[in-house]
């Protein structure tokens, strides 16, 4: 039996795409290899979000090439956002900067044809027209039966972005916004429910742009209202949404549909209006605050996570202080902090007033501490107000089961009466802070 191994870098979307690719190989008689060294087929699903992920992508490719130089029977396939952006240098047989000798790589497959990898390989074709991201059309659907590594299913319903924020390379790798049709989403959800999933994470590169054009401009709110009708679907979680894309219709939907997790992840990036404008973000600090206020009005103690980038070009001490003060005074649960990384071909890479890495690191440290304190505060509030947490059962570590609760705080609990397999929907009462989350007792 042939063995397949997929190395995946980057975001949840990439991970979910890899899970679908792997699933198709397994359905067709392949076995999953434990690591690259054992595999007959190696797929590297690369990422280009930072310099570091570029570097990691190149290293993984080098590692696979080494294996292939000792065993020419290995099939090596490269895909993902790094290869999408730097395809020209990847297939350039010449020499200095090129990592690859194209004869060593069986395929470099563009992001919009990832879903065809198994079909391309099984026809032993080693050629496919590589499309540039700007030419991507149509949503490439990936079927997902059982994402065996997860208790929650990440379901990609949207791809691409045309916002071109100054620092971001994503539009160059993912192309224009495209959405999966509602009919196809419903079929996919039914399949996941049949495989005992009861939490679906709706994901997209720019999720708030979801729009099934073939269906009278059917948007994210329409979709949530529709899929809430699936009886055995207990939790719907939304991945990151641009703050300005929360419109009144979406707020109303969130108010009406209690299957939606009270947990939102908003890419704030900076709390300075000057920097928001400079970096082509499409909202003001005030508008961001209004979104937060409305979400908390609808469901008090909603978990709110924000992405923040420190060291954006032009970020002076004063402008960073604006960000810091905003975050100190706003209700938030946690921060994802990124240090700005110069991305080739982006607007921000050409900007003056680049911030020294050392200063950016110091700013990042301050935010890490703030995030830590805010999360503890939030945990204490959940306990004080005895807020019931729901979630799906994950693994059992030592004597505790875990669940990433609807409010995104990790819940730990013991359960003597039932043997849980994972994926069961559960309700928990919070008792006390524990490890990185909360110790709970099972209600039902
Ligand atoms: S909205 Fe997000 S994905 Fe789109 S360009 Fe801006 S940062 Fe990148």
Coordinates of C-alpha atoms and ligand atoms in Angstrom, one line a residue:
X1 CA 0.0 0.0 0.0
X2 CA 1.4 3.4 -1.0
X3 CA 2.0 5.9 1.8
X4 CA 1.2 9.6 1.7
X5 CA 2.5 12.4 3.9
X6 CA 1.4 16.0 3.9
X7 CA 3.4 18.8 5.5
X8 CA 1.2 21.8 6.2
X9 CA 2.2 25.3 7.2
X10 CA 0.1 28.3 8.0
X11 CA -3.5 29.1 8.7
X12 CA -6.6 27.0 9.4
X13 CA -7.7 27.2 5.8
X14 CA -4.4 25.5 4.7
X15 CA -4.9 22.9 7.4
X16 CA -8.4 22.2 6.4
X17 CA -7.4 21.9 2.7
X18 CA -4.7 19.5 3.6
X19 CA -7.1 17.4 5.6
X20 CA -9.4 17.2 2.6
X21 CA -6.5 16.3 0.3
X22 CA -5.4 13.6 2.7
X23 CA -8.9 12.3 3.1
X24 CA -9.2 11.8 -0.7
X25 CA -5.9 9.8 -0.8
X26 CA -7.0 7.6 2.2
X27 CA -10.4 7.0 0.6
X28 CA -8.5 5.7 -2.5
X29 CA -6.5 3.1 -0.7
X30 CA -3.4 5.1 0.5
X31 CA -2.1 4.8 4.0
X32 CA -1.0 7.8 6.0
X33 CA 2.8 7.9 6.6
X34 CA 4.0 8.8 10.1
X35 CA 6.6 11.2 8.6
X36 CA 8.1 12.4 5.4
X37 CA 10.9 9.7 5.5
X38 CA 8.4 6.9 5.2
X39 CA 6.3 8.3 2.4
X40 CA 6.0 7.4 -1.2
X41 CA 4.1 10.6 -1.9
X42 CA 5.0 13.8 -0.2
X43 CA 2.9 16.9 -0.5
X44 CA 4.1 20.2 0.9
X45 CA 1.3 22.7 1.5
X46 CA 3.3 26.0 1.9
X47 CA 2.5 29.3 3.4
X48 CA 3.8 32.9 2.8
X49 CA 2.2 34.9 5.6
X50 CA 5.5 36.0 7.1
X51 CA 9.2 35.8 6.2
X52 CA 9.4 32.9 8.7
X53 CA 6.8 30.8 7.0
X54 CA 8.6 31.5 3.6
X55 CA 11.7 30.2 5.2
X56 CA 10.0 27.2 6.7
X57 CA 8.4 26.4 3.3
X58 CA 11.8 26.5 1.6
X59 CA 13.3 24.3 4.3
X60 CA 10.6 21.6 4.0
X61 CA 11.0 21.6 0.2
X62 CA 14.8 21.2 0.6
X63 CA 14.2 18.3 3.1
X64 CA 11.9 16.6 0.6
X65 CA 14.3 17.1 -2.3
X66 CA 17.0 15.5 -0.2
X67 CA 14.9 12.4 0.3
X68 CA 14.0 12.4 -3.4
X69 CA 17.6 12.6 -4.4
X70 CA 18.2 9.3 -2.6
X71 CA 14.9 7.7 -3.8
X72 CA 13.7 8.8 -7.2
X73 CA 10.5 6.8 -6.8
X74 CA 9.2 9.4 -4.3
X75 CA 6.5 11.7 -5.8
X76 CA 6.9 15.2 -4.6
X77 CA 4.1 17.7 -5.0
X78 CA 4.3 21.3 -3.9
X79 CA 1.3 23.6 -3.4
X80 CA 0.1 26.5 -1.2
X81 CA 0.6 30.2 -0.9
X82 CA 4.4 30.3 -0.9
X83 CA 4.7 28.3 -4.1
X84 CA 1.8 30.4 -5.5
X85 CA 3.7 33.6 -5.0
X86 CA 7.2 32.4 -5.9
X87 CA 6.4 29.8 -8.5
X88 CA 8.7 31.5 -11.0
X89 CA 11.7 31.2 -8.8
X90 CA 10.7 27.7 -7.7
X91 CA 10.6 26.3 -11.2
X92 CA 13.5 28.3 -12.4
X93 CA 16.1 25.5 -13.0
X94 CA 18.7 28.1 -12.8
X95 CA 20.8 27.8 -10.2
X96 CA 21.6 30.3 -7.5
X97 CA 18.3 31.5 -5.9
X98 CA 16.3 28.5 -7.1
X99 CA 15.6 25.8 -4.6
X100 CA 14.4 23.4 -7.1
X101 CA 15.5 21.5 -10.1
X102 CA 12.1 21.1 -11.8
X103 CA 12.8 17.6 -12.8
X104 CA 12.9 16.7 -9.1
X105 CA 9.5 18.0 -8.3
X106 CA 6.6 16.1 -9.9
X107 CA 4.1 18.9 -9.6
X108 CA 3.7 22.5 -8.4
X109 CA 0.0 22.9 -8.1
X110 CA -1.7 26.3 -7.8
X111 CA -4.0 27.2 -4.9
X112 CA -7.1 26.9 -7.0
X113 CA -6.3 23.4 -8.2
X114 CA -5.4 21.9 -4.9
X115 CA -8.6 20.1 -4.8
X116 CA -7.5 18.1 -7.9
X117 CA -4.2 16.8 -6.5
X118 CA -5.3 13.2 -6.0
X119 CA -6.9 13.1 -9.5
X120 CA -3.8 14.7 -11.1
X121 CA -1.5 12.2 -9.4
X122 CA -3.7 9.2 -10.0
X123 CA -3.6 9.9 -13.7
X124 CA 0.2 10.1 -13.3
X125 CA 0.1 13.4 -15.0
X126 CA 3.0 15.5 -14.0
X127 CA 1.8 18.6 -15.7
X128 CA -1.0 21.0 -15.1
X129 CA -1.3 24.6 -16.2
X130 CA -0.3 26.7 -13.3
X131 CA -2.7 29.6 -12.9
X132 CA -1.7 33.0 -11.5
X133 CA -3.8 34.0 -8.5
X134 CA -5.3 37.0 -10.3
X135 CA -6.8 34.6 -12.9
X136 CA -8.5 32.3 -10.3
X137 CA -12.2 31.9 -11.0
X138 CA -14.8 29.8 -9.2
X139 CA -14.6 28.2 -5.8
X140 CA -12.6 25.0 -5.7
X141 CA -14.7 22.6 -3.7
X142 CA -13.0 20.1 -1.4
X143 CA -15.1 17.2 0.0
X144 CA -14.5 16.3 3.6
X145 CA -15.7 13.1 5.1
X146 CA -13.9 12.8 8.4
X147 CA -11.2 15.1 9.5
X148 CA -9.9 12.6 11.9
X149 CA -7.4 14.9 13.7
X150 CA -10.1 17.3 14.9
X151 CA -13.2 17.2 17.0
X152 CA -14.4 20.3 15.3
X153 CA -14.7 20.5 11.5
X154 CA -13.2 23.6 9.8
X155 CA -15.3 24.2 6.7
X156 CA -13.9 26.5 4.1
X157 CA -16.8 28.4 2.5
X158 CA -15.0 31.4 1.1
X159 CA -11.6 32.0 -0.6
X160 CA -9.7 35.0 -1.8
X161 CA -9.6 38.7 -0.9
X162 CA -9.4 41.9 -2.9
X163 CA -8.8 44.4 0.0
X164 CA -5.1 44.7 -0.6
X165 CA -4.2 46.0 2.9
X166 CA -0.8 47.5 2.6
X167 CA 1.2 44.8 4.4
X168 CA -0.6 41.7 3.2
X169 CA 0.5 39.2 0.6
X170 CA -2.7 37.1 0.8
X171 CA -4.5 38.5 -2.3
X172 CA -1.4 37.7 -4.4
X173 CA -1.6 34.1 -3.3
X174 CA -5.4 33.5 -3.0
X175 CA -6.9 35.7 -5.8
X176 CA -10.2 37.4 -5.8
X177 CA -13.1 36.6 -3.4
X178 CA -15.0 33.4 -4.4
X179 CA -17.7 31.5 -2.3
X180 CA -18.9 28.0 -2.1
X181 CA -22.6 27.5 -3.1
X182 CA -25.1 27.0 -0.3
X183 CA -26.3 23.7 -1.8
X184 CA -22.7 22.4 -1.7
X185 CA -22.2 23.6 1.8
X186 CA -25.4 22.0 3.1
X187 CA -24.4 18.6 1.5
X188 CA -20.9 18.9 3.1
X189 CA -22.4 19.7 6.5
X190 CA -24.7 16.7 6.3
X191 CA -21.7 14.5 5.5
X192 CA -19.9 15.9 8.6
X193 CA -22.9 15.4 10.8
X194 CA -23.2 11.8 9.6
X195 CA -19.6 11.5 10.8
X196 CA -20.6 12.7 14.3
X197 CA -19.3 16.2 14.0
X198 CA -21.5 18.7 15.9
X199 CA -19.4 21.8 15.7
X200 CA -18.6 23.5 12.4
X201 CA -16.2 26.4 12.1
X202 CA -17.1 28.4 9.1
X203 CA -13.9 29.6 7.6
X204 CA -12.7 31.8 4.8
X205 CA -9.8 34.0 3.8
X206 CA -12.2 37.0 4.2
X207 CA -15.2 35.2 5.6
X208 CA -17.4 38.4 5.9
X209 CA -17.3 38.6 2.0
X210 CA -19.2 35.2 1.7
X211 CA -21.7 35.6 -1.1
X212 CA -23.3 32.8 -3.1
X213 CA -23.8 34.9 -6.3
X214 CA -25.7 32.1 -8.0
X215 CA -28.3 32.4 -5.3
X216 CA -29.6 36.0 -5.4
X217 CA -26.7 37.4 -3.3
X218 CA -27.2 35.0 -0.5
X219 CA -24.8 36.2 2.3
X220 CA -23.2 34.9 5.5
X221 CA -26.3 35.8 7.6
X222 CA -28.6 33.8 5.2
X223 CA -26.2 30.9 5.4
X224 CA -26.1 30.9 9.2
X225 CA -29.9 31.1 9.4
X226 CA -30.2 28.1 7.0
X227 CA -27.6 25.8 8.5
X228 CA -28.9 26.5 12.0
X229 CA -31.9 24.3 11.0
X230 CA -29.7 21.2 11.0
X231 CA -30.9 19.6 14.2
X232 CA -27.8 17.7 15.1
X233 CA -25.5 20.7 14.4
X234 CA -25.0 22.1 17.9
X235 CA -22.4 24.8 17.4
X236 CA -21.5 27.1 14.6
X237 CA -18.3 29.1 15.1
X238 CA -17.2 31.9 12.8
X239 CA -13.5 32.2 12.1
X240 CA -12.0 35.7 11.8
X241 CA -14.2 38.5 10.3
X242 CA -13.2 42.0 9.3
X243 CA -14.7 44.4 11.8
X244 CA -16.5 46.5 9.2
X245 CA -18.2 43.5 7.7
X246 CA -20.5 43.1 10.7
X247 CA -23.6 44.7 9.3
X248 CA -27.1 45.1 11.0
X249 CA -28.3 41.9 9.3
X250 CA -25.4 39.9 10.8
X251 CA -26.0 41.4 14.3
X252 CA -29.6 40.4 14.0
X253 CA -28.7 36.9 13.0
X254 CA -26.3 36.6 15.9
X255 CA -29.0 37.7 18.2
X256 CA -31.5 35.2 16.9
X257 CA -29.4 32.1 16.4
X258 CA -28.1 30.7 19.6
X259 CA -26.1 28.0 17.9
X260 CA -23.5 30.6 17.0
X261 CA -20.6 30.5 19.5
X262 CA -20.3 33.7 21.5
X263 CA -16.8 33.9 20.3
X264 CA -15.5 36.3 17.6
X265 CA -12.1 36.9 16.3
X266 CA -11.6 40.4 14.9
X267 CA -8.4 41.5 13.0
X268 CA -7.9 44.9 14.6
X269 CA -4.2 45.1 13.5
X270 CA -3.7 48.5 15.1
X271 CA -5.5 50.9 17.4
X272 CA -4.3 54.0 15.7
X273 CA -6.5 55.8 13.1
X274 CA -3.4 57.2 11.4
X275 CA -2.0 53.7 10.9
X276 CA -5.4 52.1 10.0
X277 CA -5.6 54.7 7.2
X278 CA -2.0 54.4 6.1
X279 CA -2.3 50.6 5.8
X280 CA -5.6 50.7 3.9
X281 CA -7.7 49.2 6.6
X282 CA -11.4 50.0 6.0
X283 CA -12.6 51.1 9.4
X284 CA -11.8 53.6 12.2
X285 CA -11.1 52.9 15.8
X286 CA -14.5 54.2 16.7
X287 CA -16.2 51.8 14.2
X288 CA -14.2 48.9 15.7
X289 CA -15.3 49.9 19.2
X290 CA -19.0 50.0 18.0
X291 CA -18.7 46.5 16.6
X292 CA -17.3 45.3 20.0
X293 CA -20.0 47.1 22.0
X294 CA -22.8 45.6 19.8
X295 CA -21.4 42.0 20.1
X296 CA -21.3 42.4 23.9
X297 CA -24.8 43.9 24.1
X298 CA -26.2 40.9 22.2
X299 CA -24.4 38.3 24.5
X300 CA -22.6 39.6 27.6
X301 CA -19.3 37.9 28.2
X302 CA -18.8 37.0 24.6
X303 CA -15.2 36.0 24.0
X304 CA -13.4 38.5 21.8
X305 CA -10.0 37.8 20.3
X306 CA -8.1 40.4 18.3
X307 CA -5.2 40.2 15.8
X308 CA -2.7 43.0 16.4
X309 CA 0.4 43.7 14.3
X310 CA 3.2 45.5 16.0
X311 CA 5.9 47.4 14.1
X312 CA 3.9 48.3 11.1
X313 CA 5.8 50.9 9.1
X314 CA 5.1 54.3 10.6
X315 CA 4.3 53.0 14.1
X316 CA 5.9 55.6 16.3
X317 CA 5.9 55.3 20.1
X318 CA 2.9 57.6 20.3
X319 CA 0.9 55.6 17.8
X320 CA 1.8 52.3 19.6
X321 CA 0.6 53.9 22.8
X322 CA -2.8 54.6 21.1
X323 CA -3.1 50.9 20.3
X324 CA -2.0 49.9 23.8
X325 CA -4.5 52.2 25.5
X326 CA -7.3 51.1 23.3
X327 CA -6.6 47.5 24.2
X328 CA -6.2 48.2 27.9
X329 CA -9.6 49.8 28.0
X330 CA -11.7 47.6 25.8
X331 CA -13.3 44.3 26.7
X332 CA -11.2 41.6 25.2
X333 CA -10.4 37.9 25.9
X334 CA -7.1 37.4 24.1
X335 CA -4.8 38.8 21.5
X336 CA -3.0 37.2 18.7
X337 CA 0.1 39.3 18.3
X338 CA 2.2 39.4 15.1
X339 CA 5.4 41.3 14.5
X340 CA 5.3 43.0 11.1
X341 CA 7.1 41.1 8.5
X342 CA 8.1 42.8 5.2
X343 CA 6.4 41.0 2.3
X344 CA 7.9 41.3 -1.1
X345 CA 5.7 43.2 -3.6
X346 CA 3.4 44.7 -1.0
X347 CA 2.9 48.5 -0.5
X348 CA 4.1 48.5 3.1
X349 CA 7.4 47.0 2.0
X350 CA 8.2 50.2 0.1
X351 CA 7.1 52.5 2.9
X352 CA 9.5 54.8 4.8
X353 CA 9.7 54.6 8.6
X354 CA 10.1 50.9 8.9
X355 CA 10.3 49.9 12.6
X356 CA 13.4 48.3 14.0
X357 CA 12.8 44.6 14.9
X358 CA 14.1 45.2 18.5
X359 CA 11.5 47.9 19.1
X360 CA 8.7 45.7 17.6
X361 CA 9.7 42.9 19.9
X362 CA 9.5 45.1 23.0
X363 CA 6.0 46.3 21.9
X364 CA 5.0 42.7 21.3
X365 CA 6.1 41.7 24.9
X366 CA 3.9 44.5 26.4
X367 CA 0.9 43.1 24.5
X368 CA 1.6 39.5 25.4
X369 CA 1.5 40.5 29.0
X370 CA -1.7 42.5 28.5
X371 CA -3.3 39.5 26.7
X372 CA -2.4 37.2 29.5
X373 CA -4.0 39.4 32.1
X374 CA -7.1 40.0 30.1
X375 CA -7.6 36.3 29.6
X376 CA -7.3 35.6 33.4
X377 CA -9.8 38.4 34.0
X378 CA -12.2 36.8 31.5
X379 CA -11.8 33.3 33.1
X380 CA -12.5 34.8 36.5
X381 CA -15.6 36.5 35.2
X382 CA -17.0 33.3 33.7
X383 CA -16.5 31.6 37.0
X384 CA -18.0 34.5 39.0
X385 CA -21.1 34.6 36.9
X386 CA -21.4 30.8 36.7
X387 CA -21.6 31.0 32.9
X388 CA -22.5 27.6 31.4
X389 CA -20.0 26.5 28.8
X390 CA -20.8 24.2 25.9
X391 CA -18.5 22.4 23.5
X392 CA -17.5 19.2 21.9
X393 CA -15.3 16.7 23.7
X394 CA -11.8 16.5 22.5
X395 CA -9.1 14.3 23.9
X396 CA -8.5 12.8 27.3
X397 CA -5.1 14.1 28.7
X398 CA -4.1 12.4 32.0
X399 CA -7.4 12.1 33.9
X400 CA -9.0 15.1 32.2
X401 CA -11.1 15.4 29.1
X402 CA -10.8 18.7 27.3
X403 CA -13.1 20.8 25.2
X404 CA -12.5 24.1 23.4
X405 CA -15.7 25.7 24.7
X406 CA -18.1 27.9 22.8
X407 CA -16.4 30.8 24.6
X408 CA -13.0 29.6 23.3
X409 CA -11.6 29.0 26.8
X410 CA -10.3 25.5 27.2
X411 CA -12.5 23.5 29.6
X412 CA -11.1 20.5 31.6
X413 CA -13.4 18.0 33.2
X414 CA -13.6 14.5 34.6
X415 CA -16.3 12.1 33.7
X416 CA -16.8 9.0 35.7
X417 CA -20.1 7.8 34.5
X418 CA -19.6 7.8 30.7
X419 CA -16.8 6.7 28.4
X420 CA -16.5 9.6 26.0
X421 CA -15.1 9.0 22.5
X422 CA -14.7 12.6 21.4
X423 CA -17.0 14.9 19.4
X424 CA -19.9 14.5 21.9
X425 CA -21.7 17.8 22.7
X426 CA -21.5 18.6 26.3
X427 CA -22.6 21.3 28.8
X428 CA -20.2 22.3 31.6
X429 CA -20.3 24.5 34.7
X430 CA -17.1 26.4 35.5
X431 CA -15.4 25.8 38.9
X432 CA -12.0 27.4 39.0
X433 CA -9.0 28.5 36.9
X434 CA -7.0 25.5 35.8
X435 CA -3.9 25.2 33.6
X436 CA -4.5 27.4 30.5
X437 CA -8.3 27.3 31.0
X438 CA -11.1 26.3 33.5
X439 CA -11.8 23.3 35.5
X440 CA -15.5 22.4 35.0
X441 CA -18.0 19.9 36.0
X442 CA -20.3 18.2 33.6
X443 CA -24.0 19.4 33.6
X444 CA -25.1 17.1 30.8
Ligands
LIG1 S1 -8.5 41.8 4.5 FE1 -7.1 40.3 5.4 S2 -6.6 38.9 3.8 FE2 -7.5 40.7 2.8 S3 -5.8 42.0 2.3 FE3 -6.5 42.7 4.3 S4 -5.3 41.5 5.8 FE4 -5.0 40.5 3.8

